[in-house]
mmCIF file of C-alpha atoms in Angstrom:
data_model
loop_
_atom_site.group_PDB
_atom_site.id
_atom_site.type_symbol
_atom_site.label_atom_id
_atom_site.label_comp_id
_atom_site.label_asym_id
_atom_site.label_seq_id
_atom_site.Cartn_x
_atom_site.Cartn_y
_atom_site.Cartn_z
ATOM 1 C CA UNK A 1 137.476 -35.910 62.435
ATOM 2 C CA UNK A 2 139.090 -38.931 63.883
ATOM 3 C CA UNK A 3 136.858 -40.607 65.771
ATOM 4 C CA UNK A 4 138.350 -43.772 68.141
ATOM 5 C CA UNK A 5 135.629 -46.346 68.598
ATOM 6 C CA UNK A 6 135.401 -48.942 71.594
ATOM 7 C CA UNK A 7 133.024 -51.764 72.371
ATOM 8 C CA UNK A 8 133.816 -54.599 74.684
ATOM 9 C CA UNK A 9 130.006 -55.292 75.498
ATOM 10 C CA UNK A 10 130.488 -58.461 74.128
ATOM 11 C CA UNK A 11 132.913 -60.538 74.547
ATOM 12 C CA UNK A 12 134.494 -59.310 71.411
ATOM 13 C CA UNK A 13 137.458 -56.336 72.696
ATOM 14 C CA UNK A 14 136.847 -53.783 69.328
ATOM 15 C CA UNK A 15 138.714 -50.708 68.213
ATOM 16 C CA UNK A 16 138.259 -48.223 65.675
ATOM 17 C CA UNK A 17 139.637 -45.147 63.469
ATOM 18 C CA UNK A 18 137.552 -42.865 61.500
ATOM 19 C CA UNK A 19 138.115 -40.576 59.549
ATOM 20 C CA UNK A 20 134.877 -40.023 58.627
ATOM 21 C CA UNK A 21 134.612 -41.129 55.064
ATOM 22 C CA UNK A 22 136.255 -44.071 55.811
ATOM 23 C CA UNK A 23 137.795 -46.356 58.544
ATOM 24 C CA UNK A 24 141.077 -45.810 58.391
ATOM 25 C CA UNK A 25 142.312 -49.459 61.727
ATOM 26 C CA UNK A 26 140.063 -51.395 63.145
ATOM 27 C CA UNK A 27 141.093 -54.867 65.489
ATOM 28 C CA UNK A 28 138.347 -57.527 66.443
ATOM 29 C CA UNK A 29 139.747 -60.104 69.289
ATOM 30 C CA UNK A 30 137.075 -62.584 70.610
ATOM 31 C CA UNK A 31 137.864 -63.442 74.389
ATOM 32 C CA UNK A 32 135.158 -62.865 77.045
ATOM 33 C CA UNK A 33 137.405 -62.951 79.964
ATOM 34 C CA UNK A 34 139.939 -60.728 78.916
ATOM 35 C CA UNK A 35 138.598 -57.041 77.686
ATOM 36 C CA UNK A 36 141.081 -55.192 80.351
ATOM 37 C CA UNK A 37 143.867 -56.937 79.586
ATOM 38 C CA UNK A 38 142.860 -56.379 75.121
ATOM 39 C CA UNK A 39 141.164 -53.500 74.501
ATOM 40 C CA UNK A 40 144.415 -50.998 75.557
ATOM 41 C CA UNK A 41 147.093 -52.590 73.307
ATOM 42 C CA UNK A 42 144.006 -52.980 70.436
ATOM 43 C CA UNK A 43 144.214 -48.748 70.717
ATOM 44 C CA UNK A 44 148.026 -48.989 69.863
ATOM 45 C CA UNK A 45 147.275 -51.093 67.730
ATOM 46 C CA UNK A 46 144.895 -49.696 65.534
ATOM 47 C CA UNK A 47 146.674 -45.915 65.989
ATOM 48 C CA UNK A 48 150.221 -47.852 64.756
ATOM 49 C CA UNK A 49 148.236 -48.902 61.364
ATOM 50 C CA UNK A 50 146.523 -45.976 61.238
ATOM 51 C CA UNK A 51 150.571 -43.703 61.385
ATOM 52 C CA UNK A 52 148.619 -41.745 64.103
ATOM 53 C CA UNK A 53 148.760 -40.166 67.818
ATOM 54 C CA UNK A 54 146.354 -40.176 70.167
ATOM 55 C CA UNK A 55 145.929 -36.647 70.823
ATOM 56 C CA UNK A 56 145.070 -36.635 66.782
ATOM 57 C CA UNK A 57 141.866 -37.619 68.058
ATOM 58 C CA UNK A 58 138.800 -35.744 67.930
ATOM 59 C CA UNK A 59 136.490 -37.551 69.451
ATOM 60 C CA UNK A 60 135.457 -40.989 71.233
ATOM 61 C CA UNK A 61 132.782 -43.290 70.173
ATOM 62 C CA UNK A 62 131.349 -46.280 73.452
ATOM 63 C CA UNK A 63 129.054 -49.099 73.124
ATOM 64 C CA UNK A 64 127.371 -48.651 76.085
ATOM 65 C CA UNK A 65 125.925 -51.844 76.335
ATOM 66 C CA UNK A 66 123.545 -53.671 77.453
ATOM 67 C CA UNK A 67 126.301 -56.080 78.019
ATOM 68 C CA UNK A 68 127.685 -57.916 81.295
ATOM 69 C CA UNK A 69 129.190 -55.708 84.114
ATOM 70 C CA UNK A 70 132.377 -55.973 84.096
ATOM 71 C CA UNK A 71 133.323 -56.432 80.826
ATOM 72 C CA UNK A 72 131.207 -53.049 79.525
ATOM 73 C CA UNK A 73 132.685 -51.268 82.324
ATOM 74 C CA UNK A 74 136.520 -52.497 80.404
ATOM 75 C CA UNK A 75 135.533 -50.117 77.712
ATOM 76 C CA UNK A 76 133.460 -47.014 79.478
ATOM 77 C CA UNK A 77 136.021 -46.285 81.818
ATOM 78 C CA UNK A 78 138.598 -45.897 79.542
ATOM 79 C CA UNK A 79 136.736 -43.803 76.814
ATOM 80 C CA UNK A 80 136.173 -41.222 79.775
ATOM 81 C CA UNK A 81 139.755 -41.601 80.809
ATOM 82 C CA UNK A 82 140.535 -40.914 77.010
ATOM 83 C CA UNK A 83 138.196 -38.291 76.768
ATOM 84 C CA UNK A 84 139.277 -36.406 79.597
ATOM 85 C CA UNK A 85 142.761 -36.310 78.687
ATOM 86 C CA UNK A 86 142.141 -35.251 75.679
ATOM 87 C CA UNK A 87 139.367 -32.946 75.949
ATOM 88 C CA UNK A 88 137.151 -35.306 73.655
ATOM 89 C CA UNK A 89 133.375 -35.390 72.884
ATOM 90 C CA UNK A 90 132.741 -38.918 73.796
ATOM 91 C CA UNK A 91 129.375 -39.806 71.070
ATOM 92 C CA UNK A 92 127.682 -42.891 73.378
ATOM 93 C CA UNK A 93 125.883 -45.640 71.133
ATOM 94 C CA UNK A 94 123.785 -48.811 71.383
ATOM 95 C CA UNK A 95 125.880 -51.462 71.444
ATOM 96 C CA UNK A 96 123.427 -53.803 68.891
ATOM 97 C CA UNK A 97 122.845 -50.510 66.580
ATOM 98 C CA UNK A 98 126.677 -51.437 66.244
ATOM 99 C CA UNK A 99 125.578 -55.147 64.814
ATOM 100 C CA UNK A 100 122.156 -53.946 63.087
ATOM 101 C CA UNK A 101 124.463 -51.211 61.235
ATOM 102 C CA UNK A 102 126.762 -54.024 60.223
ATOM 103 C CA UNK A 103 124.516 -56.422 58.931
ATOM 104 C CA UNK A 104 122.479 -53.589 55.978
ATOM 105 C CA UNK A 105 120.506 -55.583 56.239
ATOM 106 C CA UNK A 106 116.898 -53.060 54.324
ATOM 107 C CA UNK A 107 114.040 -55.170 55.989
ATOM 108 C CA UNK A 108 112.614 -55.489 59.017
ATOM 109 C CA UNK A 109 115.482 -57.592 61.634
ATOM 110 C CA UNK A 110 116.787 -58.348 64.538
ATOM 111 C CA UNK A 111 119.455 -58.469 67.051
ATOM 112 C CA UNK A 112 120.673 -60.721 70.043
ATOM 113 C CA UNK A 113 123.859 -60.533 71.430
ATOM 114 C CA UNK A 114 124.587 -63.788 74.664
ATOM 115 C CA UNK A 115 123.639 -62.262 77.716
ATOM 116 C CA UNK A 116 124.425 -65.304 79.625
ATOM 117 C CA UNK A 117 122.623 -67.609 82.401
ATOM 118 C CA UNK A 118 120.466 -68.704 79.353
ATOM 119 C CA UNK A 119 119.857 -65.012 78.223
ATOM 120 C CA UNK A 120 119.751 -62.782 75.043
ATOM 121 C CA UNK A 121 120.027 -58.956 75.446
ATOM 122 C CA UNK A 122 117.478 -57.549 71.884
ATOM 123 C CA UNK A 123 115.907 -55.214 70.465
ATOM 124 C CA UNK A 124 114.204 -55.229 67.032
ATOM 125 C CA UNK A 125 114.866 -52.725 63.743
ATOM 126 C CA UNK A 126 112.767 -51.095 60.366
ATOM 127 C CA UNK A 127 116.403 -51.383 58.498
ATOM 128 C CA UNK A 128 120.204 -51.651 59.760
ATOM 129 C CA UNK A 129 120.242 -47.398 60.544
ATOM 130 C CA UNK A 130 116.794 -48.022 62.124
ATOM 131 C CA UNK A 131 115.553 -49.567 65.535
ATOM 132 C CA UNK A 132 112.152 -49.898 66.602
ATOM 133 C CA UNK A 133 112.545 -51.367 70.093
ATOM 134 C CA UNK A 134 114.660 -50.640 73.119
ATOM 135 C CA UNK A 135 117.294 -52.964 73.797
ATOM 136 C CA UNK A 136 115.434 -55.502 76.765
ATOM 137 C CA UNK A 137 116.651 -58.639 77.983
ATOM 138 C CA UNK A 138 114.905 -62.477 77.687
ATOM 139 C CA UNK A 139 115.236 -65.394 77.072
ATOM 140 C CA UNK A 140 114.527 -67.097 73.435
ATOM 141 C CA UNK A 141 111.555 -68.801 74.142
ATOM 142 C CA UNK A 142 109.758 -66.051 75.638
ATOM 143 C CA UNK A 143 110.887 -63.350 72.441
ATOM 144 C CA UNK A 144 110.619 -66.418 69.971
ATOM 145 C CA UNK A 145 107.041 -66.338 68.372
ATOM 146 C CA UNK A 146 107.406 -62.579 68.748
ATOM 147 C CA UNK A 147 110.768 -62.808 66.357
ATOM 148 C CA UNK A 148 108.770 -65.570 64.277
ATOM 149 C CA UNK A 149 109.720 -65.600 60.591
ATOM 150 C CA UNK A 150 112.545 -62.141 61.045
ATOM 151 C CA UNK A 151 116.448 -62.330 60.512
ATOM 152 C CA UNK A 152 118.054 -62.065 63.610
ATOM 153 C CA UNK A 153 121.785 -61.434 63.959
ATOM 154 C CA UNK A 154 124.359 -61.534 66.862
ATOM 155 C CA UNK A 155 125.774 -64.500 68.494
ATOM 156 C CA UNK A 156 122.342 -64.734 69.936
ATOM 157 C CA UNK A 157 120.497 -66.226 67.471
ATOM 158 C CA UNK A 158 124.311 -69.206 66.264
ATOM 159 C CA UNK A 159 123.482 -70.208 70.611
ATOM 160 C CA UNK A 160 119.708 -70.656 70.564
ATOM 161 C CA UNK A 161 118.582 -71.889 66.741
ATOM 162 C CA UNK A 162 115.581 -73.512 68.284
ATOM 163 C CA UNK A 163 114.155 -69.989 68.571
ATOM 164 C CA UNK A 164 116.360 -68.298 65.815
ATOM 165 C CA UNK A 165 115.996 -70.315 63.310
ATOM 166 C CA UNK A 166 117.489 -67.750 60.217
ATOM 167 C CA UNK A 167 120.529 -66.195 61.615
ATOM 168 C CA UNK A 168 122.583 -63.836 60.390
ATOM 169 C CA UNK A 169 125.397 -61.953 60.823
ATOM 170 C CA UNK A 170 127.659 -60.912 61.651
ATOM 171 C CA UNK A 171 128.261 -62.957 64.653
ATOM 172 C CA UNK A 172 130.204 -60.626 66.891
ATOM 173 C CA UNK A 173 130.433 -56.965 66.932
ATOM 174 C CA UNK A 174 133.125 -54.370 64.698
ATOM 175 C CA UNK A 175 133.748 -50.895 66.649
ATOM 176 C CA UNK A 176 134.406 -50.528 63.164
ATOM 177 C CA UNK A 177 130.639 -50.623 61.879
ATOM 178 C CA UNK A 178 129.842 -48.550 65.541
ATOM 179 C CA UNK A 179 132.553 -45.660 64.171
ATOM 180 C CA UNK A 180 131.433 -45.890 60.840
ATOM 181 C CA UNK A 181 127.439 -44.956 62.108
ATOM 182 C CA UNK A 182 128.987 -42.309 64.729
ATOM 183 C CA UNK A 183 130.397 -40.501 61.758
ATOM 184 C CA UNK A 184 126.944 -40.558 59.626
ATOM 185 C CA UNK A 185 124.615 -38.955 62.293
ATOM 186 C CA UNK A 186 127.976 -36.867 63.063
ATOM 187 C CA UNK A 187 127.495 -35.392 59.077
ATOM 188 C CA UNK A 188 124.112 -35.799 59.549
ATOM 189 C CA UNK A 189 123.818 -33.357 62.455
ATOM 190 C CA UNK A 190 121.393 -35.680 63.850
ATOM 191 C CA UNK A 191 122.602 -36.578 66.840
ATOM 192 C CA UNK A 192 120.341 -39.845 68.502
ATOM 193 C CA UNK A 193 123.855 -40.089 71.023
ATOM 194 C CA UNK A 194 123.516 -41.841 74.825
ATOM 195 C CA UNK A 195 124.942 -41.020 77.792
ATOM 196 C CA UNK A 196 128.240 -42.433 77.782
ATOM 197 C CA UNK A 197 126.674 -44.929 80.508
ATOM 198 C CA UNK A 198 126.853 -48.758 81.228
ATOM 199 C CA UNK A 199 123.243 -50.413 79.929
ATOM 200 C CA UNK A 200 123.044 -53.044 82.247
ATOM 201 C CA UNK A 201 119.075 -54.000 82.328
ATOM 202 C CA UNK A 202 119.439 -56.336 85.121
ATOM 203 C CA UNK A 203 121.596 -56.817 88.357
ATOM 204 C CA UNK A 204 125.079 -57.553 88.043
ATOM 205 C CA UNK A 205 126.107 -61.161 89.133
ATOM 206 C CA UNK A 206 128.202 -60.762 92.056
ATOM 207 C CA UNK A 207 126.430 -59.361 95.374
ATOM 208 C CA UNK A 208 127.439 -57.936 98.436
ATOM 209 C CA UNK A 209 126.540 -60.800 101.052
ATOM 210 C CA UNK A 210 123.465 -60.054 102.783
ATOM 211 C CA UNK A 211 124.574 -61.986 106.181
ATOM 212 C CA UNK A 212 128.199 -61.402 107.320
ATOM 213 C CA UNK A 213 130.006 -63.773 109.712
ATOM 214 C CA UNK A 214 131.410 -62.053 112.561
ATOM 215 C CA UNK A 215 135.331 -63.671 112.441
ATOM 216 C CA UNK A 216 136.664 -60.377 114.735
ATOM 217 C CA UNK A 217 136.458 -60.655 118.049
ATOM 218 C CA UNK A 218 133.558 -59.459 120.084
#
């Protein structure tokens, strides 16, 4: 097994290689505006660090979100392209699950990432491997009471400390954690993967204008 994992659903552009037992190499860069520029060089970097070629990869792992429209699509399109070129499967995972797994928390908690527009993407967990709600998008004040008393992992907790006073690490997504979670599920044969399709939860910021101004002769 050699898994190439990537996630661009958050400001972190992150890539990792996992051989089914351990992470061989990983890269994390936080830049919300340069997903397209940073992802492929990161793939090259982790392959070189591990001393491996791309054709050694047996599966792709990709975070499907939730996340903003443009950044999320970079990772998903790249994963689909690698899958097609190499003839290997793509295993989709909820981005929030990667953060939850990396936390190692073994009690009820939540994960919250920045959804912009003064909102967070979030979900509740029974432990670091078990999500108990669907991912959702809400204003922090609107869910503060529902998450009262729970630790909250992720950048969303640090952005809104008044709503989530017990912020926990990690703040940013790590493809290393996503790959380790995927390897664990594949070894157990219990599935739990999602289709590699974007989980948006809301409409994109960019909209087609409703009324066009005519600029050509009638």
